[in-house]
Coordinates of C-alpha atoms and ligand atoms in Angstrom, one line a residue:
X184 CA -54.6 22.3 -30.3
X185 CA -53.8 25.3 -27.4
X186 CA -55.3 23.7 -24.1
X187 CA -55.3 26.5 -21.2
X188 CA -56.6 25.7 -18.1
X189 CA -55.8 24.9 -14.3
X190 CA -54.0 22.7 -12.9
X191 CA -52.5 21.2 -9.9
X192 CA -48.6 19.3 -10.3
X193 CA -48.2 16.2 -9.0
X194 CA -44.8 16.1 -9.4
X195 CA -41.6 16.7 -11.8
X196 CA -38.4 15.3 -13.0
X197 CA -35.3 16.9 -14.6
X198 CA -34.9 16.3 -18.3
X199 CA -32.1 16.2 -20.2
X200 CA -29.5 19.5 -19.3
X201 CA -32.3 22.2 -18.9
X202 CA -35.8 20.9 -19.0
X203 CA -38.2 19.5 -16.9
X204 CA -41.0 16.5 -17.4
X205 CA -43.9 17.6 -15.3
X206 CA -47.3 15.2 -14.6
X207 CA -50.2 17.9 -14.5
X208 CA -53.7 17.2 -12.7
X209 CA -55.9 19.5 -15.2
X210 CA -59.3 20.9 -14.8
X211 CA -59.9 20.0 -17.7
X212 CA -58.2 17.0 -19.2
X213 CA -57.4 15.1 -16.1
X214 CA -53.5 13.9 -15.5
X215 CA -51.3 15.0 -18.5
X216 CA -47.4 14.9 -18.9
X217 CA -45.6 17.7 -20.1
X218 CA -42.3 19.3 -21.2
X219 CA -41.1 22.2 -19.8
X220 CA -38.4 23.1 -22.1
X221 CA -35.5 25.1 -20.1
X222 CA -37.6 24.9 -17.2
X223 CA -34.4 24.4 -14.9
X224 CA -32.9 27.6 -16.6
X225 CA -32.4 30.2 -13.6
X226 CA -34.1 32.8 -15.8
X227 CA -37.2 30.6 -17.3
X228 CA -40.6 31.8 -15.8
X229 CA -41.9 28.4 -16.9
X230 CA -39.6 26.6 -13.8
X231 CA -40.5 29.0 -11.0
X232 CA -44.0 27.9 -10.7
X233 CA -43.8 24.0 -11.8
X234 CA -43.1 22.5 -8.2
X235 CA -45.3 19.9 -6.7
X236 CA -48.7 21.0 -5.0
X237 CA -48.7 24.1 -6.7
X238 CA -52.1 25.0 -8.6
X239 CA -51.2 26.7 -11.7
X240 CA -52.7 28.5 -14.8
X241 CA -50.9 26.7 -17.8
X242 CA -51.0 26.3 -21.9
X243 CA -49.8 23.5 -23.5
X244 CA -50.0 22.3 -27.1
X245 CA -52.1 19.2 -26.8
X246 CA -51.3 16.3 -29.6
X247 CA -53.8 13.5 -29.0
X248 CA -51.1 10.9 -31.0
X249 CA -48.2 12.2 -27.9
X250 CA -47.8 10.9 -24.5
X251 CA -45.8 14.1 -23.7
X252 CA -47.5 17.6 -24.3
X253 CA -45.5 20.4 -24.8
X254 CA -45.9 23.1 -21.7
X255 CA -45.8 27.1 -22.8
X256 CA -46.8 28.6 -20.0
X257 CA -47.0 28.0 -16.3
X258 CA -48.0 30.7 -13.2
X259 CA -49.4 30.4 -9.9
X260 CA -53.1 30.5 -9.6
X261 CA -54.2 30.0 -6.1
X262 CA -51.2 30.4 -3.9
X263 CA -50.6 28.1 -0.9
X264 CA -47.7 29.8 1.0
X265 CA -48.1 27.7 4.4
X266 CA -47.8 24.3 2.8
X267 CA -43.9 24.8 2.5
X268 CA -43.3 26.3 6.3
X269 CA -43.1 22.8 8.1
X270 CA -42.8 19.1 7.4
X271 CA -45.8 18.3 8.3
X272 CA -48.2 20.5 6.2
X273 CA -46.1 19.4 3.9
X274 CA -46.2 15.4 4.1
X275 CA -49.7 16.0 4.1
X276 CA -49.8 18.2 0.8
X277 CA -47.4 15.6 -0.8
X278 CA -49.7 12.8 0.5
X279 CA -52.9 14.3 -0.9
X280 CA -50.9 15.1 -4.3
X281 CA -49.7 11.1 -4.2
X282 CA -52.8 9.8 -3.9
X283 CA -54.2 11.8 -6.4
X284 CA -51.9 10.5 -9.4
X285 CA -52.2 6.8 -7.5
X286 CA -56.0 7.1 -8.3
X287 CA -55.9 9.0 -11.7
X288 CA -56.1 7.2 -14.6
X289 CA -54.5 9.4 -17.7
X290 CA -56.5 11.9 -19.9
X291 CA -59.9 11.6 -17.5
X292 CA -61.0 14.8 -16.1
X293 CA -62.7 14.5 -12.2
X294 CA -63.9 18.0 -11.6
X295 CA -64.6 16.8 -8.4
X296 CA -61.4 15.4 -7.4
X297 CA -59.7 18.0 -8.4
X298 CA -61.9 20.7 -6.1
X299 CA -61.4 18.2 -3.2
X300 CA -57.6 18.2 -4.1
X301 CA -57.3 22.1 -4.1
X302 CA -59.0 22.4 -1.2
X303 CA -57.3 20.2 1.1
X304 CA -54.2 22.0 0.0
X305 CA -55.5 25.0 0.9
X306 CA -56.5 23.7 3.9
X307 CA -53.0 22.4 5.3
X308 CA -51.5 25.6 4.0
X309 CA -53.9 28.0 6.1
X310 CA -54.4 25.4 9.0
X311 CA -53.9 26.9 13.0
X312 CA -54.4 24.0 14.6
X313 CA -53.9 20.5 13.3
X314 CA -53.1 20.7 9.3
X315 CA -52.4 17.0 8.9
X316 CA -56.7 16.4 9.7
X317 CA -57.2 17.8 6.2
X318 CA -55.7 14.8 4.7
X319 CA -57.7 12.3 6.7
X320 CA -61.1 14.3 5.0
X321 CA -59.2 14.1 1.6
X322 CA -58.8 10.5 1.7
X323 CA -62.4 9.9 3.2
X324 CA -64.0 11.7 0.8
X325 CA -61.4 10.5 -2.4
X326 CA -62.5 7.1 -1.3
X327 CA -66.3 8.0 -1.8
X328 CA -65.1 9.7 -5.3
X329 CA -63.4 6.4 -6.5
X330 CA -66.7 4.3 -5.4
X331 CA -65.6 2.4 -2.2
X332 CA -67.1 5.3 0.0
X333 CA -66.7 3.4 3.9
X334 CA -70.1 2.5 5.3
X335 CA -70.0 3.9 8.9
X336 CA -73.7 3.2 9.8
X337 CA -75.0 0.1 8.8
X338 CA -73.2 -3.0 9.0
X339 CA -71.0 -3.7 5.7
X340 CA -72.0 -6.8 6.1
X341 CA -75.9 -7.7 6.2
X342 CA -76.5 -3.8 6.5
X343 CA -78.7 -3.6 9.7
X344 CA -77.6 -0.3 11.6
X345 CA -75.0 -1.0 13.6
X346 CA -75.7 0.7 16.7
X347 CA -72.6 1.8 19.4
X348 CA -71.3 -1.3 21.4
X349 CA -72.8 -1.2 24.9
X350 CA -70.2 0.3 27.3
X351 CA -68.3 2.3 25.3
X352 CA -66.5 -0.5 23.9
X353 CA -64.2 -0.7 20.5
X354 CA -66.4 -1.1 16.7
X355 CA -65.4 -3.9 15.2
X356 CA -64.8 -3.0 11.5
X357 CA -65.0 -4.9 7.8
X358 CA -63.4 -4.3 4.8
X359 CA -64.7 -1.1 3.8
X360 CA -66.7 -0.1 6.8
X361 CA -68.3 -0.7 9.8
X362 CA -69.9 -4.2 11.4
X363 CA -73.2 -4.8 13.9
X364 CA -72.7 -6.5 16.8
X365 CA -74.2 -10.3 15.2
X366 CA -71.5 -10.0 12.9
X367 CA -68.5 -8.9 15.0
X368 CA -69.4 -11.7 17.2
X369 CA -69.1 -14.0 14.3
X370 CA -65.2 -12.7 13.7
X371 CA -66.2 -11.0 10.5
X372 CA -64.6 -8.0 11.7
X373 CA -60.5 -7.5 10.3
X374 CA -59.5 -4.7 13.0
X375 CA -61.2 -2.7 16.1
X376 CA -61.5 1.1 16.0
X377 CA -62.9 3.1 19.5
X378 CA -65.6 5.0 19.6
X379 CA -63.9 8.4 19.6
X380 CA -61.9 7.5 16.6
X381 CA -65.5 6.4 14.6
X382 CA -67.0 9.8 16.1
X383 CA -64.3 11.9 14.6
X384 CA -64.5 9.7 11.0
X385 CA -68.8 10.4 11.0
X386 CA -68.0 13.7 11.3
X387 CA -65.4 13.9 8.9
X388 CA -67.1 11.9 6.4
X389 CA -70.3 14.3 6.5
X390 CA -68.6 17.7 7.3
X391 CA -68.6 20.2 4.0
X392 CA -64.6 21.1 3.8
X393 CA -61.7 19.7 4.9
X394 CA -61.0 23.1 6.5
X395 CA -63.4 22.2 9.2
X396 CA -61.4 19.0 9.4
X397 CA -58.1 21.1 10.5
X398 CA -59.9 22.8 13.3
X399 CA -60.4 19.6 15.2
X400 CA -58.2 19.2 18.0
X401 CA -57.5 15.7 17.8
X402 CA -55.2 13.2 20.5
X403 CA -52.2 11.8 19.2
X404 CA -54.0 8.1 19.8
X405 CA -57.0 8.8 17.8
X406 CA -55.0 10.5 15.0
X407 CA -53.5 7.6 14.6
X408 CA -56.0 5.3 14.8
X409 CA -58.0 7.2 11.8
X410 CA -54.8 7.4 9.5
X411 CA -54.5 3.2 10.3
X412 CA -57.7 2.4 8.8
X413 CA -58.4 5.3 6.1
X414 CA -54.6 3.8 5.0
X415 CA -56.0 0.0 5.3
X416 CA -59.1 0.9 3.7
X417 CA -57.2 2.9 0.7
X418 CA -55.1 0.4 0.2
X419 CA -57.4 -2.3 -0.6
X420 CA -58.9 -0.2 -3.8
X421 CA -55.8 1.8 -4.6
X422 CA -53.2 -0.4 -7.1
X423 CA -49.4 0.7 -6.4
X424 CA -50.3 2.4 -3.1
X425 CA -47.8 -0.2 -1.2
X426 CA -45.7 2.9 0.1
X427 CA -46.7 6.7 -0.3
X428 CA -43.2 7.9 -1.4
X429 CA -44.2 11.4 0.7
X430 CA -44.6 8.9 3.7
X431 CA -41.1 7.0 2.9
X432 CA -39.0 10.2 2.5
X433 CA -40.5 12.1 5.8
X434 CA -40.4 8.9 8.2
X435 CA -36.8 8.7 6.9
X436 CA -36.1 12.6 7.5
X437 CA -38.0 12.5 11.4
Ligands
ZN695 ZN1 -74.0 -7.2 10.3

């Protein structure tokens, strides 16, 4: 069968002398493997657009009995020229990309992961202010997606609102969301966040695009405050997400 559709790749390895193994997140069948026969061939117009993050038109010859499809044709669909201009648009792109085939089991199509995907790397690539803010929307709203979306009003707990802490002081937070004050005072809570850094995740959590997200101008404290627990909270639904390789290869590189 001759599948065409969109897709987004997650990422590629070399194959053999010429070719190229890519892992595709499709429209339309969800995360396929593929062969790109002489993809690695200077001339081949199949090896100019496979590259990781790139969203791409493609047709493939799909055999149900095969892990590996074979790729035919492969062009650009929805450009992102920033994403490549600095390291950190494109840890972020990488990161999003990453999580995406952490959380994607094969052959199961997620329209809506893939829109949130696609987005989020158009938003890093056209971001002004702060790019790497896309990627805290796209994990907030890729942990709704998978079903662990984090409770940031009522109390994960026993679900009575959990109104600010008097004072301005720090939220106590649970495994996947926020506590009330009874149960933070019982040591139910695993970490503190302030109250800026909650702010910022409401907002992210109900704002429409993860454009909007890159247009916050965000301190270096409470950036890293919201990658700590989106990262804490990922990684207690995500299997295999012990180390982001985009993380291991840019910390190394800074
Ligand atoms: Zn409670």
């Amino acid at each position: 069968m001759i599948v065409k559709t969109e897709a987004i790749v997650l990422r590629t390895m070399k194959y053999r002398e010429t070719s190229r193994i890519a892992t595709l997140f499709t429209k339309e069948r969800g995360k396929i493997s593929v062969l790109a026969k002489g993809a690695r061939d200077g001339r081949s117009r199949l090896g100019g657009a496979l590259q990781p993050m790139n969203q791409v038109g493609v047709i493939f010859y799909m055999k149900e009995s095969r892990d590996l499809q074979l790729l035919t044709q492969c062009d650009v669909a929805r450009p992102f020229p920033g994403l490549s201009t600095d390291l950190d648009r494109m840890a972020a792109g990488m990161a999003a990309v990453e999580l995406t085939d952490a959380v994607s089991p094969a052959e199961e199509p997620n329209s809506e992961l893939f829109r949130l995907l696609s987005a989020t790397l158009d938003a890093v690539s056209r971001a002004t202010k702060q790019p790497g803010n896309a990627l805290y929307y796209f994990e907030l709203h890729l942990l709704g997606i998978i079903g662990f979306r984090p409770d940031l009003r009522l109390c994960t707990v026993c679900r009575s609102p959990a109104t600010p802490v008097r004072g301005g002081g720090d939220v106590h937070l649970g495994r996947n969301g926020i506590l009330c004050a009874g149960c933070s005072a019982k040591g139910l809570g695993m970490e503190t966040l302030s109250q800026t850094a909650l702010a910022v995740i409401q907002r992210l959590q109900e704002a429409a695009d993860p454009t909007s997200a890159t247009r916050m101008v965000l301190a270096a404290r409470v950036r890293g405050e919201i990658a700590g627990v989106l990262r804490r909270f990922l990684l207690g639904h995500v299997e295999g997400l012990r180390t982001l390789r985009s993380e291991s290869v840019f910390s190394s590189m800074l």
